[in-house]
């Protein structure tokens, strides 16, 4: 981390830890998935996750984790190169709230991939403008898009754009896709099914960043789902593997929506 990022990380960690940000949500989710976990383990887990989260946030805010071909600490996984080349022709890209997922967008833009990333508007309005213009813009190019109509997604795909979607579990809508994640029933975002039902030949990719030995490594993988349900099977298998390696780097632990089916009779 740069000095600026390190300083910001310490401030963010102190403040979030002081107000116990999302602590009870995380504890509830951990108890649901790992009923054997004790209070001491939960507290340690919370501190590790908070440290990872604030490091990633500080890196992203200060733009010290943005890909540059001139910086040797940024690496493109060699097996992912052919996939990234295919992504230049557009398609659907899925990622998760794992490690520094926000930094993936700027990396792909700098690799000349025509990215369009869906985002939710923030409140108050000035914060939304700040995030949109500063944090989700790289080299004067914005890659974020607020979706007013699902048909906008189809138009972007038809135009050869790579549409990025955070594939959330337990999507709290009346329409959803059922799936299985961490051995629990979950409701999933229906947008991938909408896309595949209208554009069945849309290529689908997974993309993520990992930190290894002070290096940032970008990975990409193509999957071949026949429908939305199969898509989430592939996605959850990948995400479960990432969580198994680094459980404190999955920030879904602090979101209620991921495990909103916990009171379902089937669970």
mmCIF file of N, CA, C and O in Angstrom, residues 40-137:
data_model
loop_
_atom_site.group_PDB
_atom_site.id
_atom_site.type_symbol
_atom_site.label_atom_id
_atom_site.label_comp_id
_atom_site.label_asym_id
_atom_site.label_seq_id
_atom_site.Cartn_x
_atom_site.Cartn_y
_atom_site.Cartn_z
ATOM 1 N N UNK A 40 -15.431 -15.897 20.300
ATOM 2 C CA UNK A 40 -14.047 -15.457 20.108
ATOM 3 C C UNK A 40 -13.636 -15.546 18.644
ATOM 4 O O UNK A 40 -12.996 -14.631 18.106
ATOM 5 N N UNK A 41 -14.018 -16.637 17.997
ATOM 6 C CA UNK A 41 -13.694 -16.812 16.577
ATOM 7 C C UNK A 41 -14.405 -15.776 15.717
ATOM 8 O O UNK A 41 -13.848 -15.265 14.747
ATOM 9 N N UNK A 42 -15.652 -15.455 16.087
ATOM 10 C CA UNK A 42 -16.407 -14.451 15.340
ATOM 11 C C UNK A 42 -15.753 -13.074 15.454
ATOM 12 O O UNK A 42 -15.692 -12.323 14.478
ATOM 13 N N UNK A 43 -15.258 -12.742 16.626
ATOM 14 C CA UNK A 43 -14.602 -11.447 16.830
ATOM 15 C C UNK A 43 -13.314 -11.345 16.012
ATOM 16 O O UNK A 43 -13.023 -10.297 15.418
ATOM 17 N N UNK A 44 -12.545 -12.421 15.983
ATOM 18 C CA UNK A 44 -11.314 -12.452 15.190
ATOM 19 C C UNK A 44 -11.636 -12.322 13.702
ATOM 20 O O UNK A 44 -10.993 -11.571 12.962
ATOM 21 N N UNK A 45 -12.667 -13.041 13.278
ATOM 22 C CA UNK A 45 -13.103 -13.001 11.884
ATOM 23 C C UNK A 45 -13.498 -11.575 11.501
ATOM 24 O O UNK A 45 -13.121 -11.075 10.426
ATOM 25 N N UNK A 46 -14.246 -10.918 12.367
ATOM 26 C CA UNK A 46 -14.712 -9.552 12.103
ATOM 27 C C UNK A 46 -13.540 -8.594 11.926
ATOM 28 O O UNK A 46 -13.518 -7.791 10.987
ATOM 29 N N UNK A 47 -12.547 -8.696 12.791
ATOM 30 C CA UNK A 47 -11.383 -7.814 12.695
ATOM 31 C C UNK A 47 -10.616 -8.057 11.397
ATOM 32 O O UNK A 47 -10.166 -7.109 10.740
ATOM 33 N N UNK A 48 -10.455 -9.325 11.012
ATOM 34 C CA UNK A 48 -9.734 -9.639 9.772
ATOM 35 C C UNK A 48 -10.490 -9.117 8.554
ATOM 36 O O UNK A 48 -9.896 -8.550 7.641
ATOM 37 N N UNK A 49 -11.813 -9.336 8.542
ATOM 38 C CA UNK A 49 -12.607 -8.853 7.417
ATOM 39 C C UNK A 49 -12.557 -7.334 7.335
ATOM 40 O O UNK A 49 -12.410 -6.764 6.247
ATOM 41 N N UNK A 50 -12.660 -6.670 8.486
ATOM 42 C CA UNK A 50 -12.631 -5.206 8.505
ATOM 43 C C UNK A 50 -11.288 -4.677 8.013
ATOM 44 O O UNK A 50 -11.231 -3.677 7.283
ATOM 45 N N UNK A 51 -10.220 -5.358 8.379
ATOM 46 C CA UNK A 51 -8.895 -4.946 7.909
ATOM 47 C C UNK A 51 -8.796 -5.099 6.390
ATOM 48 O O UNK A 51 -8.315 -4.194 5.698
ATOM 49 N N UNK A 52 -9.251 -6.245 5.867
ATOM 50 C CA UNK A 52 -9.210 -6.465 4.417
ATOM 51 C C UNK A 52 -10.067 -5.446 3.679
ATOM 52 O O UNK A 52 -9.660 -4.883 2.656
ATOM 53 N N UNK A 53 -11.276 -5.226 4.194
ATOM 54 C CA UNK A 53 -12.212 -4.310 3.551
ATOM 55 C C UNK A 53 -11.668 -2.885 3.501
ATOM 56 O O UNK A 53 -11.736 -2.219 2.458
ATOM 57 N N UNK A 54 -11.121 -2.417 4.608
ATOM 58 C CA UNK A 54 -10.607 -1.047 4.645
ATOM 59 C C UNK A 54 -9.330 -0.903 3.812
ATOM 60 O O UNK A 54 -9.084 0.155 3.231
ATOM 61 N N UNK A 55 -8.536 -1.953 3.727
ATOM 62 C CA UNK A 55 -7.364 -1.919 2.846
ATOM 63 C C UNK A 55 -7.798 -1.791 1.391
ATOM 64 O O UNK A 55 -7.262 -0.967 0.638
ATOM 65 N N UNK A 56 -8.781 -2.603 1.002
ATOM 66 C CA UNK A 56 -9.263 -2.560 -0.376
ATOM 67 C C UNK A 56 -9.921 -1.220 -0.680
ATOM 68 O O UNK A 56 -9.730 -0.657 -1.765
ATOM 69 N N UNK A 57 -10.698 -0.715 0.274
ATOM 70 C CA UNK A 57 -11.359 0.572 0.065
ATOM 71 C C UNK A 57 -10.328 1.696 -0.070
ATOM 72 O O UNK A 57 -10.438 2.550 -0.959
ATOM 73 N N UNK A 58 -9.317 1.694 0.787
ATOM 74 C CA UNK A 58 -8.284 2.729 0.738
ATOM 75 C C UNK A 58 -7.487 2.657 -0.555
ATOM 76 O O UNK A 58 -7.167 3.683 -1.168
ATOM 77 N N UNK A 59 -7.173 1.448 -0.990
ATOM 78 C CA UNK A 59 -6.460 1.271 -2.260
ATOM 79 C C UNK A 59 -7.275 1.804 -3.427
ATOM 80 O O UNK A 59 -6.748 2.449 -4.334
ATOM 81 N N UNK A 60 -8.586 1.527 -3.396
ATOM 82 C CA UNK A 60 -9.444 1.952 -4.501
ATOM 83 C C UNK A 60 -9.648 3.467 -4.498
ATOM 84 O O UNK A 60 -9.566 4.119 -5.541
ATOM 85 N N UNK A 61 -9.908 4.024 -3.321
ATOM 86 C CA UNK A 61 -10.149 5.467 -3.214
ATOM 87 C C UNK A 61 -8.928 6.266 -3.653
ATOM 88 O O UNK A 61 -9.040 7.292 -4.330
ATOM 89 N N UNK A 62 -7.739 5.792 -3.268
ATOM 90 C CA UNK A 62 -6.513 6.502 -3.641
ATOM 91 C C UNK A 62 -5.999 6.092 -5.022
ATOM 92 O O UNK A 62 -4.972 6.590 -5.484
ATOM 93 N N UNK A 63 -6.715 5.149 -5.650
ATOM 94 C CA UNK A 63 -6.362 4.643 -6.982
ATOM 95 C C UNK A 63 -4.946 4.059 -7.031
ATOM 96 O O UNK A 63 -4.256 4.145 -8.043
ATOM 97 N N UNK A 64 -4.542 3.442 -5.935
ATOM 98 C CA UNK A 64 -3.210 2.835 -5.885
ATOM 99 C C UNK A 64 -3.233 1.358 -6.276
ATOM 100 O O UNK A 64 -2.202 0.689 -6.222
ATOM 101 N N UNK A 65 -4.420 0.851 -6.665
ATOM 102 C CA UNK A 65 -4.502 -0.554 -7.068
ATOM 103 C C UNK A 65 -4.969 -0.664 -8.514
ATOM 104 O O UNK A 65 -5.431 -1.724 -8.940
ATOM 105 N N UNK A 66 -4.845 0.427 -9.265
ATOM 106 C CA UNK A 66 -5.307 0.439 -10.648
ATOM 107 C C UNK A 66 -4.200 -0.049 -11.575
ATOM 108 O O UNK A 66 -3.056 0.413 -11.513
ATOM 109 N N UNK A 67 -4.552 -0.941 -12.456
ATOM 110 C CA UNK A 67 -3.591 -1.583 -13.354
ATOM 111 C C UNK A 67 -2.792 -0.590 -14.191
ATOM 112 O O UNK A 67 -3.321 0.371 -14.739
ATOM 113 N N UNK A 68 -1.497 -0.860 -14.264
ATOM 114 C CA UNK A 68 -0.604 -0.143 -15.165
ATOM 115 C C UNK A 68 0.404 -1.147 -15.704
ATOM 116 O O UNK A 68 1.022 -1.891 -14.935
ATOM 117 N N UNK A 69 0.556 -1.171 -17.013
ATOM 118 C CA UNK A 69 1.482 -2.122 -17.630
ATOM 119 C C UNK A 69 2.918 -1.860 -17.213
ATOM 120 O O UNK A 69 3.780 -2.740 -17.315
ATOM 121 N N UNK A 70 3.192 -0.651 -16.716
ATOM 122 C CA UNK A 70 4.550 -0.275 -16.322
ATOM 123 C C UNK A 70 4.886 -0.692 -14.895
ATOM 124 O O UNK A 70 6.040 -0.588 -14.478
ATOM 125 N N UNK A 71 3.884 -1.132 -14.153
ATOM 126 C CA UNK A 71 4.093 -1.484 -12.747
ATOM 127 C C UNK A 71 4.120 -3.007 -12.609
ATOM 128 O O UNK A 71 3.134 -3.688 -12.886
ATOM 129 N N UNK A 72 5.238 -3.533 -12.150
ATOM 130 C CA UNK A 72 5.426 -4.989 -12.079
ATOM 131 C C UNK A 72 4.573 -5.669 -11.010
ATOM 132 O O UNK A 72 4.457 -6.897 -10.998
ATOM 133 N N UNK A 73 3.967 -4.879 -10.106
ATOM 134 C CA UNK A 73 3.136 -5.519 -9.077
ATOM 135 C C UNK A 73 1.757 -5.892 -9.610
ATOM 136 O O UNK A 73 1.011 -6.609 -8.966
ATOM 137 N N UNK A 74 1.427 -5.396 -10.811
ATOM 138 C CA UNK A 74 0.153 -5.742 -11.438
ATOM 139 C C UNK A 74 0.384 -6.829 -12.485
ATOM 140 O O UNK A 74 1.162 -6.645 -13.418
ATOM 141 N N UNK A 75 -0.313 -7.949 -12.324
ATOM 142 C CA UNK A 75 -0.078 -9.119 -13.176
ATOM 143 C C UNK A 75 -1.389 -9.598 -13.787
ATOM 144 O O UNK A 75 -2.437 -9.606 -13.128
ATOM 145 N N UNK A 76 -1.333 -9.998 -15.048
ATOM 146 C CA UNK A 76 -2.466 -10.650 -15.702
ATOM 147 C C UNK A 76 -2.168 -12.146 -15.735
ATOM 148 O O UNK A 76 -1.130 -12.566 -16.249
ATOM 149 N N UNK A 77 -3.032 -12.949 -15.170
ATOM 150 C CA UNK A 77 -2.853 -14.398 -15.180
ATOM 151 C C UNK A 77 -2.721 -14.880 -16.628
ATOM 152 O O UNK A 77 -3.558 -14.555 -17.481
ATOM 153 N N UNK A 78 -1.662 -15.636 -16.901
ATOM 154 C CA UNK A 78 -1.365 -16.038 -18.276
ATOM 155 C C UNK A 78 -2.494 -16.866 -18.898
ATOM 156 O O UNK A 78 -2.804 -16.730 -20.090
ATOM 157 N N UNK A 79 -3.141 -17.737 -18.095
ATOM 158 C CA UNK A 79 -4.223 -18.564 -18.616
ATOM 159 C C UNK A 79 -5.480 -17.741 -18.913
ATOM 160 O O UNK A 79 -6.372 -18.206 -19.634
ATOM 161 N N UNK A 80 -5.535 -16.536 -18.337
ATOM 162 C CA UNK A 80 -6.703 -15.681 -18.527
ATOM 163 C C UNK A 80 -6.591 -14.781 -19.754
ATOM 164 O O UNK A 80 -7.584 -14.189 -20.174
ATOM 165 N N UNK A 81 -5.403 -14.695 -20.320
ATOM 166 C CA UNK A 81 -5.199 -13.791 -21.454
ATOM 167 C C UNK A 81 -6.130 -14.073 -22.637
ATOM 168 O O UNK A 81 -6.731 -13.139 -23.198
ATOM 169 N N UNK A 82 -6.289 -15.341 -23.065
ATOM 170 C CA UNK A 82 -7.217 -15.611 -24.180
ATOM 171 C C UNK A 82 -8.662 -15.235 -23.845
ATOM 172 O O UNK A 82 -9.407 -14.791 -24.718
ATOM 173 N N UNK A 83 -9.039 -15.422 -22.585
ATOM 174 C CA UNK A 83 -10.400 -15.076 -22.157
ATOM 175 C C UNK A 83 -10.594 -13.566 -22.200
ATOM 176 O O UNK A 83 -11.615 -13.066 -22.691
ATOM 177 N N UNK A 84 -9.633 -12.817 -21.695
ATOM 178 C CA UNK A 84 -9.711 -11.363 -21.714
ATOM 179 C C UNK A 84 -9.774 -10.834 -23.144
ATOM 180 O O UNK A 84 -10.458 -9.838 -23.419
ATOM 181 N N UNK A 85 -9.085 -11.511 -24.048
ATOM 182 C CA UNK A 85 -9.134 -11.109 -25.454
ATOM 183 C C UNK A 85 -10.546 -11.301 -26.012
ATOM 184 O O UNK A 85 -11.053 -10.459 -26.757
ATOM 185 N N UNK A 86 -11.196 -12.407 -25.635
ATOM 186 C CA UNK A 86 -12.562 -12.661 -26.081
ATOM 187 C C UNK A 86 -13.533 -11.647 -25.487
ATOM 188 O O UNK A 86 -14.528 -11.260 -26.132
ATOM 189 N N UNK A 87 -13.241 -11.187 -24.272
ATOM 190 C CA UNK A 87 -14.119 -10.232 -23.594
ATOM 191 C C UNK A 87 -14.166 -8.883 -24.308
ATOM 192 O O UNK A 87 -15.097 -8.100 -24.114
ATOM 193 N N UNK A 88 -13.196 -8.630 -25.163
ATOM 194 C CA UNK A 88 -13.192 -7.386 -25.935
ATOM 195 C C UNK A 88 -14.338 -7.339 -26.947
ATOM 196 O O UNK A 88 -14.668 -6.265 -27.466
ATOM 197 N N UNK A 89 -14.938 -8.503 -27.205
ATOM 198 C CA UNK A 89 -16.060 -8.569 -28.152
ATOM 199 C C UNK A 89 -17.404 -8.473 -27.440
ATOM 200 O O UNK A 89 -18.451 -8.578 -28.078
ATOM 201 N N UNK A 90 -17.370 -8.299 -26.112
ATOM 202 C CA UNK A 90 -18.606 -8.138 -25.353
ATOM 203 C C UNK A 90 -19.099 -9.419 -24.726
ATOM 204 O O UNK A 90 -18.522 -10.491 -24.902
ATOM 205 N N UNK A 91 -20.197 -9.295 -23.971
ATOM 206 C CA UNK A 91 -20.776 -10.434 -23.284
ATOM 207 C C UNK A 91 -21.228 -10.046 -21.884
ATOM 208 O O UNK A 91 -21.318 -8.862 -21.545
ATOM 209 N N UNK A 92 -21.507 -11.045 -21.073
ATOM 210 C CA UNK A 92 -21.920 -10.856 -19.685
ATOM 211 C C UNK A 92 -20.779 -11.277 -18.767
ATOM 212 O O UNK A 92 -20.266 -12.384 -18.897
ATOM 213 N N UNK A 93 -20.393 -10.393 -17.866
ATOM 214 C CA UNK A 93 -19.329 -10.708 -16.913
ATOM 215 C C UNK A 93 -19.886 -10.656 -15.500
ATOM 216 O O UNK A 93 -20.533 -9.684 -15.121
ATOM 217 N N UNK A 94 -19.630 -11.704 -14.732
ATOM 218 C CA UNK A 94 -20.074 -11.773 -13.348
ATOM 219 C C UNK A 94 -18.893 -11.679 -12.409
ATOM 220 O O UNK A 94 -17.812 -12.212 -12.682
ATOM 221 N N UNK A 95 -19.104 -10.996 -11.305
ATOM 222 C CA UNK A 95 -18.112 -11.001 -10.230
ATOM 223 C C UNK A 95 -18.863 -10.917 -8.911
ATOM 224 O O UNK A 95 -20.098 -10.882 -8.885
ATOM 225 N N UNK A 96 -18.128 -10.906 -7.811
ATOM 226 C CA UNK A 96 -18.751 -10.936 -6.489
ATOM 227 C C UNK A 96 -18.148 -9.868 -5.592
ATOM 228 O O UNK A 96 -17.136 -9.253 -5.926
ATOM 229 N N UNK A 97 -18.760 -9.687 -4.427
ATOM 230 C CA UNK A 97 -18.209 -8.775 -3.430
ATOM 231 C C UNK A 97 -17.022 -9.473 -2.749
ATOM 232 O O UNK A 97 -17.026 -9.747 -1.559
ATOM 233 N N UNK A 98 -16.014 -9.744 -3.552
ATOM 234 C CA UNK A 98 -14.853 -10.484 -3.053
ATOM 235 C C UNK A 98 -13.583 -9.700 -3.342
ATOM 236 O O UNK A 98 -13.352 -9.237 -4.456
ATOM 237 N N UNK A 99 -12.747 -9.564 -2.329
ATOM 238 C CA UNK A 99 -11.500 -8.809 -2.393
ATOM 239 C C UNK A 99 -11.785 -7.438 -3.024
ATOM 240 O O UNK A 99 -12.840 -6.849 -2.784
ATOM 241 N N UNK A 100 -10.862 -6.891 -3.812
ATOM 242 C CA UNK A 100 -11.093 -5.538 -4.323
ATOM 243 C C UNK A 100 -11.841 -5.576 -5.650
ATOM 244 O O UNK A 100 -11.308 -5.241 -6.711
ATOM 245 N N UNK A 101 -13.123 -5.983 -5.564
ATOM 246 C CA UNK A 101 -13.938 -6.130 -6.767
ATOM 247 C C UNK A 101 -14.146 -4.801 -7.494
ATOM 248 O O UNK A 101 -14.312 -4.757 -8.707
ATOM 249 N N UNK A 102 -14.134 -3.680 -6.744
ATOM 250 C CA UNK A 102 -14.337 -2.375 -7.374
ATOM 251 C C UNK A 102 -13.204 -2.025 -8.339
ATOM 252 O O UNK A 102 -13.392 -1.253 -9.273
ATOM 253 N N UNK A 103 -12.026 -2.573 -8.113
ATOM 254 C CA UNK A 103 -10.875 -2.239 -8.957
ATOM 255 C C UNK A 103 -10.885 -2.977 -10.291
ATOM 256 O O UNK A 103 -10.123 -2.626 -11.191
ATOM 257 N N UNK A 104 -11.740 -3.981 -10.434
ATOM 258 C CA UNK A 104 -11.761 -4.752 -11.671
ATOM 259 C C UNK A 104 -12.126 -3.869 -12.858
ATOM 260 O O UNK A 104 -11.530 -3.976 -13.934
ATOM 261 N N UNK A 105 -13.093 -2.976 -12.662
ATOM 262 C CA UNK A 105 -13.543 -2.103 -13.736
ATOM 263 C C UNK A 105 -12.409 -1.303 -14.375
ATOM 264 O O UNK A 105 -12.198 -1.386 -15.597
ATOM 265 N N UNK A 106 -11.660 -0.538 -13.580
ATOM 266 C CA UNK A 106 -10.540 0.217 -14.154
ATOM 267 C C UNK A 106 -9.494 -0.664 -14.831
ATOM 268 O O UNK A 106 -8.929 -0.281 -15.855
ATOM 269 N N UNK A 107 -9.237 -1.846 -14.274
ATOM 270 C CA UNK A 107 -8.284 -2.773 -14.913
ATOM 271 C C UNK A 107 -8.769 -3.121 -16.318
ATOM 272 O O UNK A 107 -8.013 -3.048 -17.288
ATOM 273 N N UNK A 108 -10.034 -3.512 -16.446
ATOM 274 C CA UNK A 108 -10.552 -3.937 -17.739
ATOM 275 C C UNK A 108 -10.575 -2.787 -18.747
ATOM 276 O O UNK A 108 -10.271 -2.984 -19.926
ATOM 277 N N UNK A 109 -10.927 -1.589 -18.283
ATOM 278 C CA UNK A 109 -10.936 -0.430 -19.182
ATOM 279 C C UNK A 109 -9.534 -0.187 -19.735
ATOM 280 O O UNK A 109 -9.354 0.077 -20.924
ATOM 281 N N UNK A 110 -8.524 -0.297 -18.867
ATOM 282 C CA UNK A 110 -7.148 -0.081 -19.316
ATOM 283 C C UNK A 110 -6.642 -1.207 -20.211
ATOM 284 O O UNK A 110 -5.632 -1.043 -20.891
ATOM 285 N N UNK A 111 -7.348 -2.325 -20.218
ATOM 286 C CA UNK A 111 -7.005 -3.419 -21.129
ATOM 287 C C UNK A 111 -7.828 -3.332 -22.420
ATOM 288 O O UNK A 111 -7.874 -4.274 -23.195
ATOM 289 N N UNK A 112 -8.476 -2.177 -22.609
ATOM 290 C CA UNK A 112 -9.267 -1.899 -23.825
ATOM 291 C C UNK A 112 -10.465 -2.822 -23.986
ATOM 292 O O UNK A 112 -10.832 -3.194 -25.100
ATOM 293 N N UNK A 113 -11.056 -3.190 -22.858
ATOM 294 C CA UNK A 113 -12.277 -3.991 -22.880
ATOM 295 C C UNK A 113 -13.465 -3.038 -22.719
ATOM 296 O O UNK A 113 -13.473 -2.209 -21.804
ATOM 297 N N UNK A 114 -14.467 -3.115 -23.602
ATOM 298 C CA UNK A 114 -15.587 -2.153 -23.604
ATOM 299 C C UNK A 114 -16.583 -2.405 -22.475
ATOM 300 O O UNK A 114 -17.725 -2.826 -22.688
ATOM 301 N N UNK A 115 -16.168 -2.112 -21.267
ATOM 302 C CA UNK A 115 -16.941 -2.449 -20.075
ATOM 303 C C UNK A 115 -18.087 -1.472 -19.824
ATOM 304 O O UNK A 115 -17.930 -0.263 -19.968
ATOM 305 N N UNK A 116 -19.217 -2.047 -19.416
ATOM 306 C CA UNK A 116 -20.343 -1.275 -18.887
ATOM 307 C C UNK A 116 -20.751 -1.975 -17.597
ATOM 308 O O UNK A 116 -21.135 -3.146 -17.621
ATOM 309 N N UNK A 117 -20.637 -1.263 -16.476
ATOM 310 C CA UNK A 117 -20.926 -1.876 -15.176
ATOM 311 C C UNK A 117 -22.184 -1.270 -14.580
ATOM 312 O O UNK A 117 -22.315 -0.048 -14.489
ATOM 313 N N UNK A 118 -23.103 -2.114 -14.182
ATOM 314 C CA UNK A 118 -24.331 -1.654 -13.543
ATOM 315 C C UNK A 118 -24.016 -1.149 -12.136
ATOM 316 O O UNK A 118 -23.194 -1.732 -11.419
ATOM 317 N N UNK A 119 -24.652 -0.048 -11.754
ATOM 318 C CA UNK A 119 -24.445 0.433 -10.390
ATOM 319 C C UNK A 119 -25.746 1.000 -9.838
ATOM 320 O O UNK A 119 -26.627 1.412 -10.581
ATOM 321 N N UNK A 120 -25.862 0.990 -8.520
ATOM 322 C CA UNK A 120 -27.039 1.551 -7.848
ATOM 323 C C UNK A 120 -26.713 2.972 -7.412
ATOM 324 O O UNK A 120 -25.611 3.244 -6.919
ATOM 325 N N UNK A 121 -27.637 3.873 -7.586
ATOM 326 C CA UNK A 121 -27.414 5.261 -7.203
ATOM 327 C C UNK A 121 -27.277 5.385 -5.694
ATOM 328 O O UNK A 121 -27.922 4.672 -4.933
ATOM 329 N N UNK A 122 -26.420 6.311 -5.284
ATOM 330 C CA UNK A 122 -26.139 6.521 -3.873
ATOM 331 C C UNK A 122 -26.816 7.795 -3.383
ATOM 332 O O UNK A 122 -27.113 8.700 -4.155
ATOM 333 N N UNK A 123 -27.026 7.859 -2.091
ATOM 334 C CA UNK A 123 -27.582 9.067 -1.470
ATOM 335 C C UNK A 123 -26.667 9.485 -0.335
ATOM 336 O O UNK A 123 -26.090 8.649 0.354
ATOM 337 N N UNK A 124 -26.459 10.806 -0.159
ATOM 338 C CA UNK A 124 -27.047 11.932 -0.889
ATOM 339 C C UNK A 124 -26.473 12.071 -2.298
ATOM 340 O O UNK A 124 -25.513 11.388 -2.653
ATOM 341 N N UNK A 125 -27.051 13.004 -3.061
ATOM 342 C CA UNK A 125 -26.733 13.132 -4.478
ATOM 343 C C UNK A 125 -25.271 13.477 -4.727
ATOM 344 O O UNK A 125 -24.652 12.996 -5.680
ATOM 345 N N UNK A 126 -24.688 14.319 -3.853
ATOM 346 C CA UNK A 126 -23.296 14.722 -4.064
ATOM 347 C C UNK A 126 -22.360 13.525 -3.961
ATOM 348 O O UNK A 126 -21.343 13.448 -4.655
ATOM 349 N N UNK A 127 -22.706 12.557 -3.085
ATOM 350 C CA UNK A 127 -21.891 11.354 -2.951
ATOM 351 C C UNK A 127 -21.973 10.515 -4.220
ATOM 352 O O UNK A 127 -20.966 9.963 -4.680
ATOM 353 N N UNK A 128 -23.162 10.446 -4.798
ATOM 354 C CA UNK A 128 -23.350 9.703 -6.041
ATOM 355 C C UNK A 128 -22.487 10.296 -7.156
ATOM 356 O O UNK A 128 -21.825 9.580 -7.899
ATOM 357 N N UNK A 129 -22.476 11.635 -7.256
ATOM 358 C CA UNK A 129 -21.683 12.306 -8.287
ATOM 359 C C UNK A 129 -20.187 12.086 -8.063
ATOM 360 O O UNK A 129 -19.423 11.870 -9.007
ATOM 361 N N UNK A 130 -19.768 12.139 -6.789
ATOM 362 C CA UNK A 130 -18.355 11.941 -6.461
ATOM 363 C C UNK A 130 -17.889 10.547 -6.866
ATOM 364 O O UNK A 130 -16.850 10.389 -7.518
ATOM 365 N N UNK A 131 -18.669 9.540 -6.503
ATOM 366 C CA UNK A 131 -18.309 8.162 -6.815
ATOM 367 C C UNK A 131 -18.318 7.941 -8.326
ATOM 368 O O UNK A 131 -17.404 7.326 -8.888
ATOM 369 N N UNK A 132 -19.348 8.457 -8.987
ATOM 370 C CA UNK A 132 -19.491 8.251 -10.430
ATOM 371 C C UNK A 132 -18.375 8.930 -11.210
ATOM 372 O O UNK A 132 -17.773 8.340 -12.103
ATOM 373 N N UNK A 133 -18.066 10.176 -10.860
ATOM 374 C CA UNK A 133 -17.096 10.957 -11.634
ATOM 375 C C UNK A 133 -15.641 10.660 -11.259
ATOM 376 O O UNK A 133 -14.746 10.744 -12.103
ATOM 377 N N UNK A 134 -15.397 10.339 -10.002
ATOM 378 C CA UNK A 134 -14.002 10.154 -9.571
ATOM 379 C C UNK A 134 -13.613 8.690 -9.453
ATOM 380 O O UNK A 134 -12.629 8.244 -10.041
ATOM 381 N N UNK A 135 -14.400 7.924 -8.712
ATOM 382 C CA UNK A 135 -13.997 6.555 -8.405
ATOM 383 C C UNK A 135 -14.342 5.563 -9.504
ATOM 384 O O UNK A 135 -13.653 4.568 -9.676
ATOM 385 N N UNK A 136 -15.440 5.803 -10.247
ATOM 386 C CA UNK A 136 -15.821 4.867 -11.303
ATOM 387 C C UNK A 136 -15.523 5.441 -12.688
ATOM 388 O O UNK A 136 -16.224 5.167 -13.656
ATOM 389 N N UNK A 137 -14.477 6.224 -12.727
ATOM 390 C CA UNK A 137 -13.971 6.785 -13.979
ATOM 391 C C UNK A 137 -12.462 6.592 -13.993
ATOM 392 O O UNK A 137 -11.788 6.819 -12.983
#
